Short mmCIF file of C-alpha atoms and ligand atoms in Angstrom, two decimals:
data_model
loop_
_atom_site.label_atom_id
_atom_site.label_comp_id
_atom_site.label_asym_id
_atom_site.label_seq_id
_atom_site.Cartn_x
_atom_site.Cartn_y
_atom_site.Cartn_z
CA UNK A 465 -24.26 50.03 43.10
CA UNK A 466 -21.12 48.35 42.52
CA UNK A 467 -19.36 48.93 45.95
CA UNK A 468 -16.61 50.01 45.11
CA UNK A 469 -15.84 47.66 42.10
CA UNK A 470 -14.76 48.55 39.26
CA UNK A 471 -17.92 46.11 37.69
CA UNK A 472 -20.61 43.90 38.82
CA UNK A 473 -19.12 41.07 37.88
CA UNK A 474 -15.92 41.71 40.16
CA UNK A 475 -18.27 42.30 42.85
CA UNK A 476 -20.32 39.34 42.32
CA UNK A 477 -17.00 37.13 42.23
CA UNK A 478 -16.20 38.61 45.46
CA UNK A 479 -19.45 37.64 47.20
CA UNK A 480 -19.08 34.40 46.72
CA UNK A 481 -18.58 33.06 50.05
CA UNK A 482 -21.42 34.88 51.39
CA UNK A 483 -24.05 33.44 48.65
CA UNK A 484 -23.05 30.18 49.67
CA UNK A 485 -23.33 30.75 53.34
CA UNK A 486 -26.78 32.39 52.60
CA UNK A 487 -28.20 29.15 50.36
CA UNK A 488 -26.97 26.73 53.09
CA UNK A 489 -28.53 28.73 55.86
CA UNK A 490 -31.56 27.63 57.52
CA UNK A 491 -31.06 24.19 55.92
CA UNK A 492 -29.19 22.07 58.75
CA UNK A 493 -31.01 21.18 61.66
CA UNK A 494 -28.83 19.32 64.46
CA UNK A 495 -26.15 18.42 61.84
CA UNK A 496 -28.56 17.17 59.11
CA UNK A 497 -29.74 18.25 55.74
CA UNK A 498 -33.62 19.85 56.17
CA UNK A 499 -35.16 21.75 53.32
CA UNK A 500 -39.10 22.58 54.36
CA UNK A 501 -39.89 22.98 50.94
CA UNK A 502 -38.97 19.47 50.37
CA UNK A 503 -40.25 18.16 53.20
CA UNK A 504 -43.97 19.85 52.06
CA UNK A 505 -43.64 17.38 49.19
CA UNK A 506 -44.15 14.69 51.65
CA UNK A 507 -41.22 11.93 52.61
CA UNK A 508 -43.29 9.21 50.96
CA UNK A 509 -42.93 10.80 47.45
CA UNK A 510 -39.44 11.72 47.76
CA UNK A 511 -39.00 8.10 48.55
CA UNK A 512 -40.64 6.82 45.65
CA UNK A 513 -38.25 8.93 43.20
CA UNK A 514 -36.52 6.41 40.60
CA UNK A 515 -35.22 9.11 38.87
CA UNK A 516 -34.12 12.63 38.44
CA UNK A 517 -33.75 14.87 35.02
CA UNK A 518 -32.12 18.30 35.61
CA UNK A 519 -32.93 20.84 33.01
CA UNK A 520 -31.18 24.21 32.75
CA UNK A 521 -29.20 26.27 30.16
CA UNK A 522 -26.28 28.25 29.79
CA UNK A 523 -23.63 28.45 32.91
CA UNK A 524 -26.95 26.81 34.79
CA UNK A 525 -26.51 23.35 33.13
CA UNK A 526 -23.12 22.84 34.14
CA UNK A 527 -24.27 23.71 37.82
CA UNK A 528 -26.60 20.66 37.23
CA UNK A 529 -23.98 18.65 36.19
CA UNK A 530 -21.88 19.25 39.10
CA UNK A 531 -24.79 18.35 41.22
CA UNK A 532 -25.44 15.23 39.46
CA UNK A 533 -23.03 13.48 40.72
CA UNK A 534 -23.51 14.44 44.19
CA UNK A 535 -27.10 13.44 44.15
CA UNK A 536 -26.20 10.37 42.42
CA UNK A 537 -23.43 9.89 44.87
CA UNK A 538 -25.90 10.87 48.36
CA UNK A 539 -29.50 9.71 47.04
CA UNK A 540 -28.40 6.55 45.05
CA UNK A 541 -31.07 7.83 42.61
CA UNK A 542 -29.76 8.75 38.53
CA UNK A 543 -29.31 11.71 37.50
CA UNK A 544 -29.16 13.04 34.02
CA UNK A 545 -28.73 16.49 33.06
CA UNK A 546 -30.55 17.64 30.04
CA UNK A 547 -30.27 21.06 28.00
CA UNK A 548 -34.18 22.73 28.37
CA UNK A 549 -33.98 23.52 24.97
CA UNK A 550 -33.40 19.52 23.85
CA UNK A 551 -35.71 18.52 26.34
CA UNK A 552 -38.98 17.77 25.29
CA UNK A 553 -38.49 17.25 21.62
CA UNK A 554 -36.73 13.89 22.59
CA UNK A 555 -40.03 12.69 23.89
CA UNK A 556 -38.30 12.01 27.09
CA UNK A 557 -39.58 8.98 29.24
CA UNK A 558 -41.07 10.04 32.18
CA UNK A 559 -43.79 8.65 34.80
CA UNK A 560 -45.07 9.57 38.27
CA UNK A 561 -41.91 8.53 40.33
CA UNK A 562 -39.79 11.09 37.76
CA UNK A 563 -38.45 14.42 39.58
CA UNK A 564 -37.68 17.20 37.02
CA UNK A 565 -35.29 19.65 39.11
CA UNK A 566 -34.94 22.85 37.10
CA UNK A 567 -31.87 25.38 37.36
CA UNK A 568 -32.13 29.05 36.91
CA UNK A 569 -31.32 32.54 38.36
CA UNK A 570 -33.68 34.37 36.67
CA UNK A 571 -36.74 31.82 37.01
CA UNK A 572 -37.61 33.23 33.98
CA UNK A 573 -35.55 31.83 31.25
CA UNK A 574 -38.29 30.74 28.29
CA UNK A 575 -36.24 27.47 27.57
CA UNK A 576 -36.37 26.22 31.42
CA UNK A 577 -40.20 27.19 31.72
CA UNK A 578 -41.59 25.26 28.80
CA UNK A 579 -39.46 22.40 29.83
CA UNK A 580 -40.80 22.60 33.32
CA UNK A 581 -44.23 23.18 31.78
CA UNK A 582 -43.99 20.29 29.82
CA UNK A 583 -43.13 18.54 32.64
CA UNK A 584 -45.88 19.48 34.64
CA UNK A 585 -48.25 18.40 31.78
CA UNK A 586 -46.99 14.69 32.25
CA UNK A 587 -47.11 14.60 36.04
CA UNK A 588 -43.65 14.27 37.01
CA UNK A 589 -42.65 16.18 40.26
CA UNK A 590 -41.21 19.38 39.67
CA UNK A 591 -38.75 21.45 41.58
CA UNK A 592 -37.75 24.19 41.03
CA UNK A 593 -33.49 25.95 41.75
CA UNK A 594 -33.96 29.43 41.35
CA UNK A 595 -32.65 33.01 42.82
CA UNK A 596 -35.07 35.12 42.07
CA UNK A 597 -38.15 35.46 43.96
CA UNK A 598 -41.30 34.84 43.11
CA UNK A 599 -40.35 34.32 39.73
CA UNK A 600 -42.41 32.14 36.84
CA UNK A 601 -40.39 28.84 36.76
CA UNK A 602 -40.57 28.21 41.05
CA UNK A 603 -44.15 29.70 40.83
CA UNK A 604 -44.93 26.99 38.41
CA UNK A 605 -42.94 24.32 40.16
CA UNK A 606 -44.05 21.99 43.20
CA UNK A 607 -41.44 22.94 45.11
CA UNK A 608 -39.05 26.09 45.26
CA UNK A 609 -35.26 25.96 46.43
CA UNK A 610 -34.49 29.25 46.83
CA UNK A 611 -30.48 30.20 46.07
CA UNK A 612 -30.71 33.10 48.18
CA UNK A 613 -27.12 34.51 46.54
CA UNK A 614 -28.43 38.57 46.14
CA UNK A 615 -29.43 40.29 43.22
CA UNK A 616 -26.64 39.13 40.29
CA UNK A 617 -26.32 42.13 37.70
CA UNK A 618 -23.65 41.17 35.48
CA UNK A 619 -24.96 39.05 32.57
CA UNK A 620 -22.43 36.65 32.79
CA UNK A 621 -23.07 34.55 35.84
CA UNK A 622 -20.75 33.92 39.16
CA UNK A 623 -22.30 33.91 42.50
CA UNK A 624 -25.61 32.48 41.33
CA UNK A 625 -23.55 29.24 39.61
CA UNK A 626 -21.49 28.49 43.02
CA UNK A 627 -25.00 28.44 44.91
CA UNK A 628 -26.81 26.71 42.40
CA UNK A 629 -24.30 24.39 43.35
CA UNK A 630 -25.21 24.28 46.95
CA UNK A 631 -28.29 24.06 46.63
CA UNK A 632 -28.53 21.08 44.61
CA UNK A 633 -26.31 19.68 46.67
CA UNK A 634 -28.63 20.58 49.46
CA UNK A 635 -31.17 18.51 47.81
CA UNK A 636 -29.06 15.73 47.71
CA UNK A 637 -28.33 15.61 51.03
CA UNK A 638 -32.05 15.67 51.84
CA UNK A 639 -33.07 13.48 49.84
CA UNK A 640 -30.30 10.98 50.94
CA UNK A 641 -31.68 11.35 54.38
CA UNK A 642 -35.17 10.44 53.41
CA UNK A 643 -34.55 7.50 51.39
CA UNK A 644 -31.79 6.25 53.81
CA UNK A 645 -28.80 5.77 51.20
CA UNK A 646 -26.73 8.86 53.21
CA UNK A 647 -24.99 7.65 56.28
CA UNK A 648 -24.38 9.17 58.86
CA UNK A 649 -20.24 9.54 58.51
CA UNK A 650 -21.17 11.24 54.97
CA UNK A 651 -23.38 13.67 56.41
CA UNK A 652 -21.76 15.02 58.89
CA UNK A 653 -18.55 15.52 56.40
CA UNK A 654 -20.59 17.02 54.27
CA UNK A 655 -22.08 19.66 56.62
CA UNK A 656 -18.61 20.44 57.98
CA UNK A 657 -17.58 20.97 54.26
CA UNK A 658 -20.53 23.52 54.01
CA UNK A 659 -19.33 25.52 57.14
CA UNK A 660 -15.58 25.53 56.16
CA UNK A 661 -16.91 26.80 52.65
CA UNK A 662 -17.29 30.16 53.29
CA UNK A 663 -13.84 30.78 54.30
CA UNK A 664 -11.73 28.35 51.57
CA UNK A 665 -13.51 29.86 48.84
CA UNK A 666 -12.07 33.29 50.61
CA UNK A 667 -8.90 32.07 49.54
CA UNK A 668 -10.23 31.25 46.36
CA UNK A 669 -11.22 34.62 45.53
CA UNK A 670 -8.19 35.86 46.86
CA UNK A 671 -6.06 34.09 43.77
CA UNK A 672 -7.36 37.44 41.45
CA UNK A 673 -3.99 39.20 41.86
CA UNK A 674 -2.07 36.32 40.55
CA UNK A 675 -4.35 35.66 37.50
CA UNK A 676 -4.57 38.89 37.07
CA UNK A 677 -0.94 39.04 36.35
CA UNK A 678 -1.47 36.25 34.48
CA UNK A 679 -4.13 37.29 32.46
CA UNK A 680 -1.92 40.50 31.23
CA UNK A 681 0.66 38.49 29.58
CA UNK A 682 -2.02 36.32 27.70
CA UNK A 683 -4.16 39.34 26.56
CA UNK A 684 -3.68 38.21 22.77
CA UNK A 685 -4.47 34.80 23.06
CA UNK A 686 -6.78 33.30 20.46
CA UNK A 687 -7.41 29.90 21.71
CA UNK A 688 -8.11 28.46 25.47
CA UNK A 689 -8.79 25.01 26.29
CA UNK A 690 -9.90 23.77 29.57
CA UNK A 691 -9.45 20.38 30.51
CA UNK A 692 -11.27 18.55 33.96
CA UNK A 693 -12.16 15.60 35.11
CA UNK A 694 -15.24 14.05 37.14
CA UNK A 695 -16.96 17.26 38.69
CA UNK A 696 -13.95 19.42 37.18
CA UNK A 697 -15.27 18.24 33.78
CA UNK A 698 -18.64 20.33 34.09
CA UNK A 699 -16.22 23.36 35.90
CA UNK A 700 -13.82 23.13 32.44
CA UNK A 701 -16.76 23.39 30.37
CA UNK A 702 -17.95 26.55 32.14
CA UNK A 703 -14.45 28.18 32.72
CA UNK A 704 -14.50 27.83 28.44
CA UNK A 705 -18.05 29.62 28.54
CA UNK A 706 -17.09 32.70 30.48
CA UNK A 707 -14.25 32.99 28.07
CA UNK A 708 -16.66 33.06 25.23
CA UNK A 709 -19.16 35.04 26.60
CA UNK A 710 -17.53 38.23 28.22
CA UNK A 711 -14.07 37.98 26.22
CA UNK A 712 -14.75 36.82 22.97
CA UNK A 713 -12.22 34.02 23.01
CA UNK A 714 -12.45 31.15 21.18
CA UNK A 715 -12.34 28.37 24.25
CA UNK A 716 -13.03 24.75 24.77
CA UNK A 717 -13.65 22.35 27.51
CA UNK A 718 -12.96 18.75 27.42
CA UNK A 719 -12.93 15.67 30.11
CA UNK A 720 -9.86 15.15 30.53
CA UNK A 721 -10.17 11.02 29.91
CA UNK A 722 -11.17 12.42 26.14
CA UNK A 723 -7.94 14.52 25.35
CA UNK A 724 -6.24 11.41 23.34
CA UNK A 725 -9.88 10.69 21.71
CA UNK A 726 -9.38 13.65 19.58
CA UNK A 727 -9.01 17.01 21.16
CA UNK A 728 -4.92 16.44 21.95
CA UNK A 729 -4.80 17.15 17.47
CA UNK A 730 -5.40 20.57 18.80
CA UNK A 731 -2.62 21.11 21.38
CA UNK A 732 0.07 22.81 19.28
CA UNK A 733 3.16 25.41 20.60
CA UNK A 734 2.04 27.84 23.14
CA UNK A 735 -1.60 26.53 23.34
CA UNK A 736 -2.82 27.70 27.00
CA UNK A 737 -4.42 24.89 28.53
CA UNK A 738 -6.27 25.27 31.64
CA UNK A 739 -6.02 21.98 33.95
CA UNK A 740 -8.49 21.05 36.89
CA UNK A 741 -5.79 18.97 39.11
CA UNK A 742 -8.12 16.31 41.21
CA UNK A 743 -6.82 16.13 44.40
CA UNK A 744 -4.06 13.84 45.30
CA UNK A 745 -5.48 12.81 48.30
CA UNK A 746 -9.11 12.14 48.11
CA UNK A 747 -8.87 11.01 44.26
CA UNK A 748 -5.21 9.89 43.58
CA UNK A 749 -6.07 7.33 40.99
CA UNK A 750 -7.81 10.51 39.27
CA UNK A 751 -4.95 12.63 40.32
CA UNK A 752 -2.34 10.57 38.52
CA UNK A 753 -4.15 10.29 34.88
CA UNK A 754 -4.62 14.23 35.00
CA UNK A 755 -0.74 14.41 36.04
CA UNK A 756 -0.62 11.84 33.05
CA UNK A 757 -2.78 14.41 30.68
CA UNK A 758 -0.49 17.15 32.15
CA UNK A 759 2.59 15.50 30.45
CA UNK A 760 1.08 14.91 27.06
CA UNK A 761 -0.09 18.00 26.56
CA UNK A 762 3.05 19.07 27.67
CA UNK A 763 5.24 17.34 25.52
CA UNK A 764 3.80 19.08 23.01
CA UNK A 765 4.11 22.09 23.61
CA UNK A 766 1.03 23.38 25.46
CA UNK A 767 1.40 25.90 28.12
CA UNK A 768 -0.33 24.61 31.28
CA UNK A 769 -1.85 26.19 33.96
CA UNK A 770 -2.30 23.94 36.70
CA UNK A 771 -5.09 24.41 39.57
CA UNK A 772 -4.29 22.73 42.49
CA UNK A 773 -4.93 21.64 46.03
CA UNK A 774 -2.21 23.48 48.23
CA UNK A 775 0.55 20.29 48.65
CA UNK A 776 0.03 18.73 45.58
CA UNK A 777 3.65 19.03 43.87
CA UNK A 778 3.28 16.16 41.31
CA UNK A 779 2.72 18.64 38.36
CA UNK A 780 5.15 21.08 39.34
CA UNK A 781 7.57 19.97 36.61
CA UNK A 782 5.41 20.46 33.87
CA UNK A 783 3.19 23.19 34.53
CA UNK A 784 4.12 27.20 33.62
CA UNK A 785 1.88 28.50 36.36
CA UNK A 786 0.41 26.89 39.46
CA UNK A 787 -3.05 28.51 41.29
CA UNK A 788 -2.94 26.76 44.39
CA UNK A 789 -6.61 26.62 46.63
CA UNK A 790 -7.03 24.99 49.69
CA UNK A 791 -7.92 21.46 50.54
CA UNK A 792 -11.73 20.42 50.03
CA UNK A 793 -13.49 17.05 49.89
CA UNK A 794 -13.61 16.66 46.00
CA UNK A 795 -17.37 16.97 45.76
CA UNK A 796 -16.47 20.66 47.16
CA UNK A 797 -13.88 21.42 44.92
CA UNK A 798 -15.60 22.43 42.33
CA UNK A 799 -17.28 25.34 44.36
CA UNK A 800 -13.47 26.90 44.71
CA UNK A 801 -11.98 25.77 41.22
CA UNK A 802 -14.46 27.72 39.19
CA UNK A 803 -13.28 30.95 41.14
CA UNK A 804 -9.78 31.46 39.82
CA UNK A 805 -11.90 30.78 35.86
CA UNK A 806 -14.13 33.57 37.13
CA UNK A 807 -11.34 36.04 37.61
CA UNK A 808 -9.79 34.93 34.25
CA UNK A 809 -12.09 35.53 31.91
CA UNK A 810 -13.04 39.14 33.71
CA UNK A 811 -9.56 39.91 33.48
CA UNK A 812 -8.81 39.09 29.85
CA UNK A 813 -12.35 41.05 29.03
CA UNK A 814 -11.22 43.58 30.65
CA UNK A 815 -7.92 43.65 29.06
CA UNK A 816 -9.41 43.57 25.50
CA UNK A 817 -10.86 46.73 26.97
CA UNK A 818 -14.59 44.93 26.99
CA UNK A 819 -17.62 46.10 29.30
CA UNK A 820 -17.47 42.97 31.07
CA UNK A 821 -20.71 43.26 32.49
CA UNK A 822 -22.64 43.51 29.37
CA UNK A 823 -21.38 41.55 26.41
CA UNK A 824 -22.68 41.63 22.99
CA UNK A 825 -25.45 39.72 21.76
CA UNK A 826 -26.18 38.34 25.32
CA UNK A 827 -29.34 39.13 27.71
CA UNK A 828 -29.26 38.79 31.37
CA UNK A 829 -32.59 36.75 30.62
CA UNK A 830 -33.69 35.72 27.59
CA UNK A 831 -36.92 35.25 27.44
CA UNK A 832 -37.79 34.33 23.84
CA UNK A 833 -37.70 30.67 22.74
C1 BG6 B 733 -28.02 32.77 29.29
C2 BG6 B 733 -27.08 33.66 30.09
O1 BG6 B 733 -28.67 33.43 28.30
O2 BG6 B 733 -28.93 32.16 30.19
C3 BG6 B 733 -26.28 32.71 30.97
O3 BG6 B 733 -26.23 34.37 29.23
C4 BG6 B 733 -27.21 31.93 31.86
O4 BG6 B 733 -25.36 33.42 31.76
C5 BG6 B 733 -28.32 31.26 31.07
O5 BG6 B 733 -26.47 30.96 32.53
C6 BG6 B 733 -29.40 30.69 31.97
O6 BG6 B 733 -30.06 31.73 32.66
P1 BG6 B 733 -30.93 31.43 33.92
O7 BG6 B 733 -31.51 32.74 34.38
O8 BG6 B 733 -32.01 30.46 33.48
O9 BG6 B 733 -30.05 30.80 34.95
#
């Protein structure tokens, strides 16, 4: 049932904040990070963690990649995110104090499960990010972390990426606590991030009518590139996948740092380039090389479309359009930036006249190697 919507996808978009508010529920006890099904793995294992390998394909990995560097940031432990596919044939070096945290919606993706199985074979700890219940990969796993977004229909993915998200950065969190890296200032931001969530990425979903509009003049565009930086690198990369998958749009995403190793050849007149804006405040050194970026591109002839923190005027100069969402600790900003992509490529799907919810060539699950 699509309540009301005129796909899955729309409605899936639209249920954000709830799947995040579902994930994170449960999990804070007095102000702190608590996830039973890590603490059944026992504190002195979690402590002895030297390092963590996500695995994941698809819109999945880049949800790992976001969490990496909150992990990495909460749990002093590295992180590396690894496609399940390239996994194991790189004869990856693992041992006893390895944690192998697996991403998927379906739990069922035959990529992820030999990965994890292969895993499993060499004794690392395994953990499994899923939303489905009960399916293979967190059956297999030593630990299940349960996304609890709802059933997602559409094949392209929305609701389950944003708590994917969450709940890796869950895991962070707890894991932080354990091993003692997370004080207690950055905890207690962070769990007042997660309740103001909800509501922000409201807002978020609320910028469809403008890219809408947006997305009607740009209906025969060839070419998108999507450029981000630090945890907006990972949310360019997957704003360029949705394109692909549901419009059939030739799109690229690129870290931002990278544009003038190559990718600014490509930047001709009336190129539409997406730009993740780092916030001003929290990240202003970041801020001012994307404003930087911004102008090069620019000069060029590229037609930007700036996403913003609310306030943040720098780029108004040089950008055609402006989405605006509200302010977020930049860890969290990912988890609203990705929104306004969402809408984007459902809108230019649907003005190519597409079934947005069930593009060519793609499965919901695919469950072949
Ligand atoms: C792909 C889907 O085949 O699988 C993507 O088209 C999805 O949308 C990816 O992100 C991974 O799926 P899952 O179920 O393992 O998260």
């Amino acid at each position: 049932d699509k309540g009301g919507w005129s796909s899955f996808m729309a409605k899936e978009i639209n249920e954000q904040p709830e799947a995040v508010e579902n994930t994170v529920r449960g999990r804070v006890v007095d102000g702190l990070v608590d996830i039973p099904e890590l603490s059944a793995l026992g504190d002195d294992r979690l402590r002895e963690i030297d390092r963590i390998i996500i695995i994941a394909c698809g819109t999945a990995s880049y949800a790992g990649q976001v969490g990496s560097y909150a992990i990495e940031q909460w749990a002093r432990i590295p992180v590396e995110v690894q496609l399940s596919h390239e996994f194991r044939y790189r004869d990856p070096v693992l041992s006893d104090r390895t944690m192998v945290i697996s991403v998927s919606q379906s739990g069922e993706t035959m990529d992820t499960l030999m990965a994890v199985k292969y895993a499993i074979e060499r004794g690392v700890t395994t953990v499994s990010v899923c939303n489905t219940q009960s399916a293979t990969i967190p059956r297999e796993s030593d630990a299940a972390v349960y996304t609890h977004a709802g059933p997602e229909v559409a094949v392209a993915s929305t609701k389950a990426f944003t708590a994917q998200i969450t709940a890796l950065y869950l895991i962070g969190l707890h894991l932080g606590r354990v091993r003692g890296t997370l004080s207690a200032e950055a905890s207690a931001e962070a769990v007042q991030q997660f309740a103001e969530l909800p509501e922000k990425m409201r807002e978020a979903v609320a910028t469809h009518e403008q890219i809408a509009q947006l997305a009607h003049w740009m209906a025969d565009t060839r070419s998108v590139l999507f450029l981000g930086r630090h945890v907006g690198y990972p949310i360019a990369l997957e704003g360029a996948l949705k394109l692909k998958e549901i419009a059939y749009i030739h799109a690229e995403g690129f870290a931002a740092g990278e544009l003038k190793h190559g990718p600014i050849a490509l930047i001709d007149h009336g190129q539409p380039v997406f730009v993740l804006v780092p916030s001003p405040r929290t990240a202003p050194l970041m801020h001012s090389k994307v404003v930087s970026n911004i102008q090069e591109i620019r000069a060029r002839g590229a037609r930007v479309i700036a996403i913003v923190e609310v306030g943040d005027t720098a780029v108004l100069p040089y950008a055609d359009d402006v989405i605006r969402l509200p302010l977020a600790d930049a860890l969290f900003e990912p988890l609203l930036e990705v929104v306004p992509l969402q809408w984007f490529a459902l809108e230019l799907s649907t003005a190519k006249g597409l079934d947005v919810d069930q593009p060519r060539n793609l499965a919901k699950s695919v469950t072949v190697e």
